[in-house]
């Protein structure tokens, strides 16, 4: 079984839709590999995939590469993925199957408190983020994660969303009449998406327009 570093934390019909979507995503990831698989959710909301068959080792590696893996074993200096669960004046708190605290000086995203950094880069709760484990010196965000977030601030603007599938976000943008104002909806996790704005589209304005349609946390990224 592979425990993926993305969560399904909604309930009711929304949970069923999310799991159906996750099953389709896993099917796309595994393509023509000779495996059978079953998608489920652990009690801590992390998505798990049980894989069996001739190509099961390859399939597990594909899923780890695509989504990151939640593990019980950490090695200093290695990169892992956790989900953003909290923040305070001391840093970020990630869930990687165990609580990982990234201190303020390990965030590495410029000046400001962790809360201000979160607002500036549009970090929604449960966003999967890559960190480097170091039990003694202190954990820090991975260079690749910092590069990704800095790239967000150099683009055309974004609106980041949680608690919704990619299809739901696309439908909401269309319903609000903004289909021509965006480039794409980029998947960040199962229920975390990033709406990439077209040039001259105002990200805060887009957020205000679609906010009433989505029971989600939305954060704008302004270049």
PDB file of C-alpha atoms in Angstrom:
ATOM      1  CA  UNK A   1       0.000   0.000   0.000  1.00  0.00           C
ATOM      2  CA  UNK A   2       1.152   3.539  -0.802  1.00  0.00           C
ATOM      3  CA  UNK A   3      -0.102   6.391   1.371  1.00  0.00           C
ATOM      4  CA  UNK A   4      -0.163   9.478  -0.829  1.00  0.00           C
ATOM      5  CA  UNK A   5       0.714  12.926   0.498  1.00  0.00           C
ATOM      6  CA  UNK A   6      -2.679  14.404  -0.294  1.00  0.00           C
ATOM      7  CA  UNK A   7      -5.850  14.419   1.801  1.00  0.00           C
ATOM      8  CA  UNK A   8      -9.566  13.836   1.336  1.00  0.00           C
ATOM      9  CA  UNK A   9     -11.024  15.835   4.229  1.00  0.00           C
ATOM     10  CA  UNK A  10     -14.530  16.604   2.940  1.00  0.00           C
ATOM     11  CA  UNK A  11     -17.642  14.611   3.819  1.00  0.00           C
ATOM     12  CA  UNK A  12     -20.877  13.348   2.309  1.00  0.00           C
ATOM     13  CA  UNK A  13     -21.420  13.554  -1.443  1.00  0.00           C
ATOM     14  CA  UNK A  14     -18.349  15.760  -1.819  1.00  0.00           C
ATOM     15  CA  UNK A  15     -16.208  12.946  -0.411  1.00  0.00           C
ATOM     16  CA  UNK A  16     -17.689  10.444  -2.862  1.00  0.00           C
ATOM     17  CA  UNK A  17     -17.024  12.795  -5.782  1.00  0.00           C
ATOM     18  CA  UNK A  18     -13.471  13.411  -4.607  1.00  0.00           C
ATOM     19  CA  UNK A  19     -12.735   9.698  -4.292  1.00  0.00           C
ATOM     20  CA  UNK A  20     -14.223   9.022  -7.727  1.00  0.00           C
ATOM     21  CA  UNK A  21     -11.964  11.734  -9.099  1.00  0.00           C
ATOM     22  CA  UNK A  22      -8.966  10.320  -7.247  1.00  0.00           C
ATOM     23  CA  UNK A  23      -9.635   6.881  -8.703  1.00  0.00           C
ATOM     24  CA  UNK A  24      -9.626   8.401 -12.197  1.00  0.00           C
ATOM     25  CA  UNK A  25      -6.356  10.207 -11.469  1.00  0.00           C
ATOM     26  CA  UNK A  26      -4.728   7.004 -10.245  1.00  0.00           C
ATOM     27  CA  UNK A  27      -5.968   5.223 -13.375  1.00  0.00           C
ATOM     28  CA  UNK A  28      -4.298   7.910 -15.504  1.00  0.00           C
ATOM     29  CA  UNK A  29      -1.075   7.700 -13.496  1.00  0.00           C
ATOM     30  CA  UNK A  30      -0.807   3.931 -13.813  1.00  0.00           C
ATOM     31  CA  UNK A  31      -1.780   3.858 -17.486  1.00  0.00           C
ATOM     32  CA  UNK A  32      -1.126   0.475 -19.084  1.00  0.00           C
ATOM     33  CA  UNK A  33       0.718  -1.052 -16.119  1.00  0.00           C
ATOM     34  CA  UNK A  34      -0.369  -4.575 -15.260  1.00  0.00           C
ATOM     35  CA  UNK A  35      -1.833  -3.888 -11.815  1.00  0.00           C
ATOM     36  CA  UNK A  36      -5.052  -3.856  -9.880  1.00  0.00           C
ATOM     37  CA  UNK A  37      -5.588  -1.106  -7.338  1.00  0.00           C
ATOM     38  CA  UNK A  38      -8.009   0.142  -4.743  1.00  0.00           C
ATOM     39  CA  UNK A  39      -8.237   3.736  -3.547  1.00  0.00           C
ATOM     40  CA  UNK A  40      -9.212   4.487   0.053  1.00  0.00           C
ATOM     41  CA  UNK A  41      -8.803   7.060   2.810  1.00  0.00           C
ATOM     42  CA  UNK A  42      -7.074   6.564   6.152  1.00  0.00           C
ATOM     43  CA  UNK A  43      -8.536   7.794   9.421  1.00  0.00           C
ATOM     44  CA  UNK A  44      -6.179  10.790   9.231  1.00  0.00           C
ATOM     45  CA  UNK A  45      -7.652  11.679   5.782  1.00  0.00           C
ATOM     46  CA  UNK A  46      -4.572  10.739   3.751  1.00  0.00           C
ATOM     47  CA  UNK A  47      -5.400   8.884   0.536  1.00  0.00           C
ATOM     48  CA  UNK A  48      -4.108   5.313   0.314  1.00  0.00           C
ATOM     49  CA  UNK A  49      -3.732   3.113  -2.742  1.00  0.00           C
ATOM     50  CA  UNK A  50      -3.410  -0.661  -2.463  1.00  0.00           C
ATOM     51  CA  UNK A  51      -1.644  -2.054  -5.533  1.00  0.00           C
ATOM     52  CA  UNK A  52      -1.131  -5.638  -6.666  1.00  0.00           C
ATOM     53  CA  UNK A  53      -0.003  -7.290  -9.876  1.00  0.00           C
ATOM     54  CA  UNK A  54       3.003  -7.884 -12.083  1.00  0.00           C
ATOM     55  CA  UNK A  55       3.954  -4.192 -12.275  1.00  0.00           C
ATOM     56  CA  UNK A  56       3.137  -3.295  -8.664  1.00  0.00           C
ATOM     57  CA  UNK A  57       6.650  -2.071  -7.817  1.00  0.00           C
ATOM     58  CA  UNK A  58       6.704   0.263 -10.811  1.00  0.00           C
ATOM     59  CA  UNK A  59       3.168   1.424  -9.995  1.00  0.00           C
ATOM     60  CA  UNK A  60       4.076   2.308  -6.413  1.00  0.00           C
ATOM     61  CA  UNK A  61       7.091   4.275  -7.625  1.00  0.00           C
ATOM     62  CA  UNK A  62       4.927   6.174 -10.126  1.00  0.00           C
ATOM     63  CA  UNK A  63       2.455   7.134  -7.395  1.00  0.00           C
ATOM     64  CA  UNK A  64       5.246   8.219  -5.045  1.00  0.00           C
ATOM     65  CA  UNK A  65       6.766  10.380  -7.757  1.00  0.00           C
ATOM     66  CA  UNK A  66       3.438  11.969  -8.704  1.00  0.00           C
ATOM     67  CA  UNK A  67       1.961  12.597  -5.258  1.00  0.00           C
ATOM     68  CA  UNK A  68       4.674  12.122  -2.644  1.00  0.00           C
ATOM     69  CA  UNK A  69       4.411   9.465   0.026  1.00  0.00           C
ATOM     70  CA  UNK A  70       3.542   9.539   3.711  1.00  0.00           C
ATOM     71  CA  UNK A  71       6.039   7.363   5.556  1.00  0.00           C
ATOM     72  CA  UNK A  72       6.937   6.322   9.096  1.00  0.00           C
ATOM     73  CA  UNK A  73      10.652   6.533   8.360  1.00  0.00           C
ATOM     74  CA  UNK A  74      12.557   9.791   7.843  1.00  0.00           C
ATOM     75  CA  UNK A  75      16.211  10.319   6.968  1.00  0.00           C
ATOM     76  CA  UNK A  76      18.017  13.576   7.691  1.00  0.00           C
ATOM     77  CA  UNK A  77      18.710  15.547   4.537  1.00  0.00           C
ATOM     78  CA  UNK A  78      16.015  13.819   2.461  1.00  0.00           C
ATOM     79  CA  UNK A  79      12.965  15.567   0.954  1.00  0.00           C
ATOM     80  CA  UNK A  80       9.402  14.567   1.867  1.00  0.00           C
ATOM     81  CA  UNK A  81       5.907  15.948   1.296  1.00  0.00           C
ATOM     82  CA  UNK A  82       3.529  17.104   4.013  1.00  0.00           C
ATOM     83  CA  UNK A  83       0.308  19.082   4.004  1.00  0.00           C
ATOM     84  CA  UNK A  84       0.090  22.576   5.474  1.00  0.00           C
ATOM     85  CA  UNK A  85      -2.028  22.242   8.606  1.00  0.00           C
ATOM     86  CA  UNK A  86      -1.212  25.349  10.625  1.00  0.00           C
ATOM     87  CA  UNK A  87       1.005  28.398  11.104  1.00  0.00           C
ATOM     88  CA  UNK A  88       1.927  30.752  13.915  1.00  0.00           C
ATOM     89  CA  UNK A  89       4.657  33.228  14.759  1.00  0.00           C
ATOM     90  CA  UNK A  90       7.130  30.358  15.115  1.00  0.00           C
ATOM     91  CA  UNK A  91       6.638  28.771  11.703  1.00  0.00           C
ATOM     92  CA  UNK A  92       4.559  26.353   9.625  1.00  0.00           C
ATOM     93  CA  UNK A  93       3.121  23.059  10.826  1.00  0.00           C
ATOM     94  CA  UNK A  94       2.994  20.298   8.203  1.00  0.00           C
ATOM     95  CA  UNK A  95       1.340  16.891   8.461  1.00  0.00           C
ATOM     96  CA  UNK A  96       3.538  14.183   6.953  1.00  0.00           C
ATOM     97  CA  UNK A  97       1.932  11.358   8.903  1.00  0.00           C
ATOM     98  CA  UNK A  98       3.569  12.958  11.896  1.00  0.00           C
ATOM     99  CA  UNK A  99       3.713  16.636  12.821  1.00  0.00           C
ATOM    100  CA  UNK A 100       6.574  18.479  11.136  1.00  0.00           C
ATOM    101  CA  UNK A 101       7.298  21.994  12.329  1.00  0.00           C
ATOM    102  CA  UNK A 102       9.199  24.183   9.873  1.00  0.00           C
ATOM    103  CA  UNK A 103      10.573  27.085  11.931  1.00  0.00           C
ATOM    104  CA  UNK A 104      10.290  30.628  10.631  1.00  0.00           C
ATOM    105  CA  UNK A 105      13.962  30.691   9.659  1.00  0.00           C
ATOM    106  CA  UNK A 106      13.499  27.460   7.691  1.00  0.00           C
ATOM    107  CA  UNK A 107      10.729  28.806   5.462  1.00  0.00           C
ATOM    108  CA  UNK A 108      13.094  30.843   3.302  1.00  0.00           C
ATOM    109  CA  UNK A 109      10.481  32.857   1.419  1.00  0.00           C
ATOM    110  CA  UNK A 110      11.565  36.372   2.228  1.00  0.00           C
ATOM    111  CA  UNK A 111      10.681  38.840   4.983  1.00  0.00           C
ATOM    112  CA  UNK A 112       7.594  38.802   7.175  1.00  0.00           C
ATOM    113  CA  UNK A 113       5.992  36.534   9.722  1.00  0.00           C
ATOM    114  CA  UNK A 114       4.882  33.023   8.699  1.00  0.00           C
ATOM    115  CA  UNK A 115       1.306  34.325   8.448  1.00  0.00           C
ATOM    116  CA  UNK A 116       2.393  37.180   6.173  1.00  0.00           C
ATOM    117  CA  UNK A 117       4.394  34.766   4.009  1.00  0.00           C
ATOM    118  CA  UNK A 118       1.351  32.510   3.787  1.00  0.00           C
ATOM    119  CA  UNK A 119      -0.803  35.419   2.594  1.00  0.00           C
ATOM    120  CA  UNK A 120       1.790  36.668   0.110  1.00  0.00           C
ATOM    121  CA  UNK A 121       2.197  33.277  -1.568  1.00  0.00           C
ATOM    122  CA  UNK A 122      -1.463  32.253  -1.348  1.00  0.00           C
ATOM    123  CA  UNK A 123      -0.901  29.159   0.767  1.00  0.00           C
ATOM    124  CA  UNK A 124      -4.214  27.477   1.545  1.00  0.00           C
ATOM    125  CA  UNK A 125      -4.638  24.942   4.315  1.00  0.00           C
ATOM    126  CA  UNK A 126      -3.864  21.297   3.390  1.00  0.00           C
ATOM    127  CA  UNK A 127      -1.639  22.390   0.476  1.00  0.00           C
ATOM    128  CA  UNK A 128       0.984  19.662  -0.170  1.00  0.00           C
ATOM    129  CA  UNK A 129       4.462  21.125   0.371  1.00  0.00           C
ATOM    130  CA  UNK A 130       7.927  19.614   0.058  1.00  0.00           C
ATOM    131  CA  UNK A 131      10.319  19.915   2.996  1.00  0.00           C
ATOM    132  CA  UNK A 132      13.769  18.664   3.925  1.00  0.00           C
ATOM    133  CA  UNK A 133      13.831  16.607   7.112  1.00  0.00           C
ATOM    134  CA  UNK A 134      16.472  17.412   9.746  1.00  0.00           C
ATOM    135  CA  UNK A 135      15.614  16.356  13.276  1.00  0.00           C
ATOM    136  CA  UNK A 136      18.621  18.065  14.829  1.00  0.00           C
ATOM    137  CA  UNK A 137      19.225  21.260  12.856  1.00  0.00           C
ATOM    138  CA  UNK A 138      15.551  21.904  12.082  1.00  0.00           C
ATOM    139  CA  UNK A 139      13.352  21.125   9.096  1.00  0.00           C
ATOM    140  CA  UNK A 140      13.111  23.558   6.203  1.00  0.00           C
ATOM    141  CA  UNK A 141      11.193  23.969   2.981  1.00  0.00           C
ATOM    142  CA  UNK A 142      12.938  22.301   0.054  1.00  0.00           C
ATOM    143  CA  UNK A 143      14.613  24.495  -2.558  1.00  0.00           C
ATOM    144  CA  UNK A 144      12.248  23.086  -5.192  1.00  0.00           C
ATOM    145  CA  UNK A 145       9.271  24.169  -3.075  1.00  0.00           C
ATOM    146  CA  UNK A 146      10.632  27.672  -2.661  1.00  0.00           C
ATOM    147  CA  UNK A 147      11.268  27.892  -6.404  1.00  0.00           C
ATOM    148  CA  UNK A 148       7.703  26.802  -7.140  1.00  0.00           C
ATOM    149  CA  UNK A 149       6.224  29.427  -4.842  1.00  0.00           C
ATOM    150  CA  UNK A 150       8.456  32.214  -6.124  1.00  0.00           C
ATOM    151  CA  UNK A 151       7.387  31.288  -9.667  1.00  0.00           C
ATOM    152  CA  UNK A 152       3.771  31.888  -8.615  1.00  0.00           C
ATOM    153  CA  UNK A 153       4.608  35.506  -7.781  1.00  0.00           C
ATOM    154  CA  UNK A 154       6.316  36.059 -11.142  1.00  0.00           C
ATOM    155  CA  UNK A 155       3.386  34.898 -13.260  1.00  0.00           C
ATOM    156  CA  UNK A 156       0.090  36.476 -14.246  1.00  0.00           C
ATOM    157  CA  UNK A 157      -1.612  36.033 -10.879  1.00  0.00           C
ATOM    158  CA  UNK A 158      -3.414  33.101  -9.295  1.00  0.00           C
ATOM    159  CA  UNK A 159      -6.266  32.192  -7.020  1.00  0.00           C
ATOM    160  CA  UNK A 160      -5.567  29.165  -4.853  1.00  0.00           C
ATOM    161  CA  UNK A 161      -8.484  27.094  -3.566  1.00  0.00           C
ATOM    162  CA  UNK A 162      -8.953  24.216  -1.141  1.00  0.00           C
ATOM    163  CA  UNK A 163     -11.826  21.813  -0.392  1.00  0.00           C
ATOM    164  CA  UNK A 164     -12.768  21.445  -4.081  1.00  0.00           C
ATOM    165  CA  UNK A 165     -11.854  19.158  -6.951  1.00  0.00           C
ATOM    166  CA  UNK A 166     -10.379  20.503 -10.164  1.00  0.00           C
ATOM    167  CA  UNK A 167     -13.642  19.821 -11.998  1.00  0.00           C
ATOM    168  CA  UNK A 168     -15.621  21.714  -9.356  1.00  0.00           C
ATOM    169  CA  UNK A 169     -13.309  24.718  -9.603  1.00  0.00           C
ATOM    170  CA  UNK A 170     -13.513  24.731 -13.396  1.00  0.00           C
ATOM    171  CA  UNK A 171     -17.309  24.585 -13.236  1.00  0.00           C
ATOM    172  CA  UNK A 172     -17.375  27.445 -10.741  1.00  0.00           C
ATOM    173  CA  UNK A 173     -15.189  29.661 -12.907  1.00  0.00           C
ATOM    174  CA  UNK A 174     -17.487  28.979 -15.848  1.00  0.00           C
ATOM    175  CA  UNK A 175     -20.622  29.619 -13.780  1.00  0.00           C
ATOM    176  CA  UNK A 176     -19.232  32.971 -12.648  1.00  0.00           C
ATOM    177  CA  UNK A 177     -18.583  33.973 -16.273  1.00  0.00           C
ATOM    178  CA  UNK A 178     -14.779  33.953 -16.125  1.00  0.00           C
ATOM    179  CA  UNK A 179     -13.898  31.091 -18.457  1.00  0.00           C
ATOM    180  CA  UNK A 180     -12.032  33.500 -20.759  1.00  0.00           C
ATOM    181  CA  UNK A 181     -10.167  35.160 -17.885  1.00  0.00           C
ATOM    182  CA  UNK A 182      -8.064  32.153 -16.901  1.00  0.00           C
ATOM    183  CA  UNK A 183      -5.372  30.024 -18.506  1.00  0.00           C
ATOM    184  CA  UNK A 184      -6.023  26.794 -16.618  1.00  0.00           C
ATOM    185  CA  UNK A 185      -6.835  25.245 -13.269  1.00  0.00           C
ATOM    186  CA  UNK A 186      -3.649  23.634 -12.011  1.00  0.00           C
ATOM    187  CA  UNK A 187      -3.981  20.681  -9.638  1.00  0.00           C
ATOM    188  CA  UNK A 188      -1.914  21.104  -6.463  1.00  0.00           C
ATOM    189  CA  UNK A 189      -3.451  18.203  -4.527  1.00  0.00           C
ATOM    190  CA  UNK A 190      -6.648  16.198  -4.617  1.00  0.00           C
ATOM    191  CA  UNK A 191      -8.676  19.081  -3.127  1.00  0.00           C
ATOM    192  CA  UNK A 192      -6.232  21.974  -3.605  1.00  0.00           C
ATOM    193  CA  UNK A 193      -6.245  23.813  -6.926  1.00  0.00           C
ATOM    194  CA  UNK A 194      -4.645  26.904  -8.436  1.00  0.00           C
ATOM    195  CA  UNK A 195      -6.538  29.048 -10.949  1.00  0.00           C
ATOM    196  CA  UNK A 196      -3.967  30.613 -13.260  1.00  0.00           C
ATOM    197  CA  UNK A 197      -5.117  34.016 -14.511  1.00  0.00           C
ATOM    198  CA  UNK A 198      -4.684  35.407 -17.997  1.00  0.00           C
ATOM    199  CA  UNK A 199      -2.692  38.578 -18.485  1.00  0.00           C
ATOM    200  CA  UNK A 200      -4.686  41.607 -17.307  1.00  0.00           C
ATOM    201  CA  UNK A 201      -6.999  39.478 -15.151  1.00  0.00           C
ATOM    202  CA  UNK A 202      -7.065  40.806 -11.594  1.00  0.00           C
ATOM    203  CA  UNK A 203      -6.573  37.888  -9.191  1.00  0.00           C
ATOM    204  CA  UNK A 204      -8.240  39.567  -6.163  1.00  0.00           C
ATOM    205  CA  UNK A 205     -11.169  40.549  -8.385  1.00  0.00           C
ATOM    206  CA  UNK A 206     -11.523  36.974  -9.631  1.00  0.00           C
ATOM    207  CA  UNK A 207     -11.421  35.731  -6.034  1.00  0.00           C
ATOM    208  CA  UNK A 208     -14.214  38.129  -5.060  1.00  0.00           C
ATOM    209  CA  UNK A 209     -16.315  37.057  -8.019  1.00  0.00           C
ATOM    210  CA  UNK A 210     -16.117  33.300  -7.476  1.00  0.00           C
ATOM    211  CA  UNK A 211     -15.907  33.297  -3.674  1.00  0.00           C
ATOM    212  CA  UNK A 212     -19.666  33.154  -3.223  1.00  0.00           C
ATOM    213  CA  UNK A 213     -19.877  29.956  -5.260  1.00  0.00           C
ATOM    214  CA  UNK A 214     -17.228  27.960  -3.360  1.00  0.00           C
ATOM    215  CA  UNK A 215     -17.372  26.961   0.333  1.00  0.00           C
ATOM    216  CA  UNK A 216     -13.584  27.012   0.320  1.00  0.00           C
ATOM    217  CA  UNK A 217     -10.568  28.938   1.473  1.00  0.00           C
ATOM    218  CA  UNK A 218      -9.359  31.129  -1.385  1.00  0.00           C
ATOM    219  CA  UNK A 219      -6.102  33.078  -1.481  1.00  0.00           C
ATOM    220  CA  UNK A 220      -4.981  35.394  -4.284  1.00  0.00           C
ATOM    221  CA  UNK A 221      -1.372  35.527  -5.486  1.00  0.00           C
ATOM    222  CA  UNK A 222      -0.549  38.935  -6.937  1.00  0.00           C
ATOM    223  CA  UNK A 223       2.590  39.268  -9.106  1.00  0.00           C
TER     224      UNK A 223
END
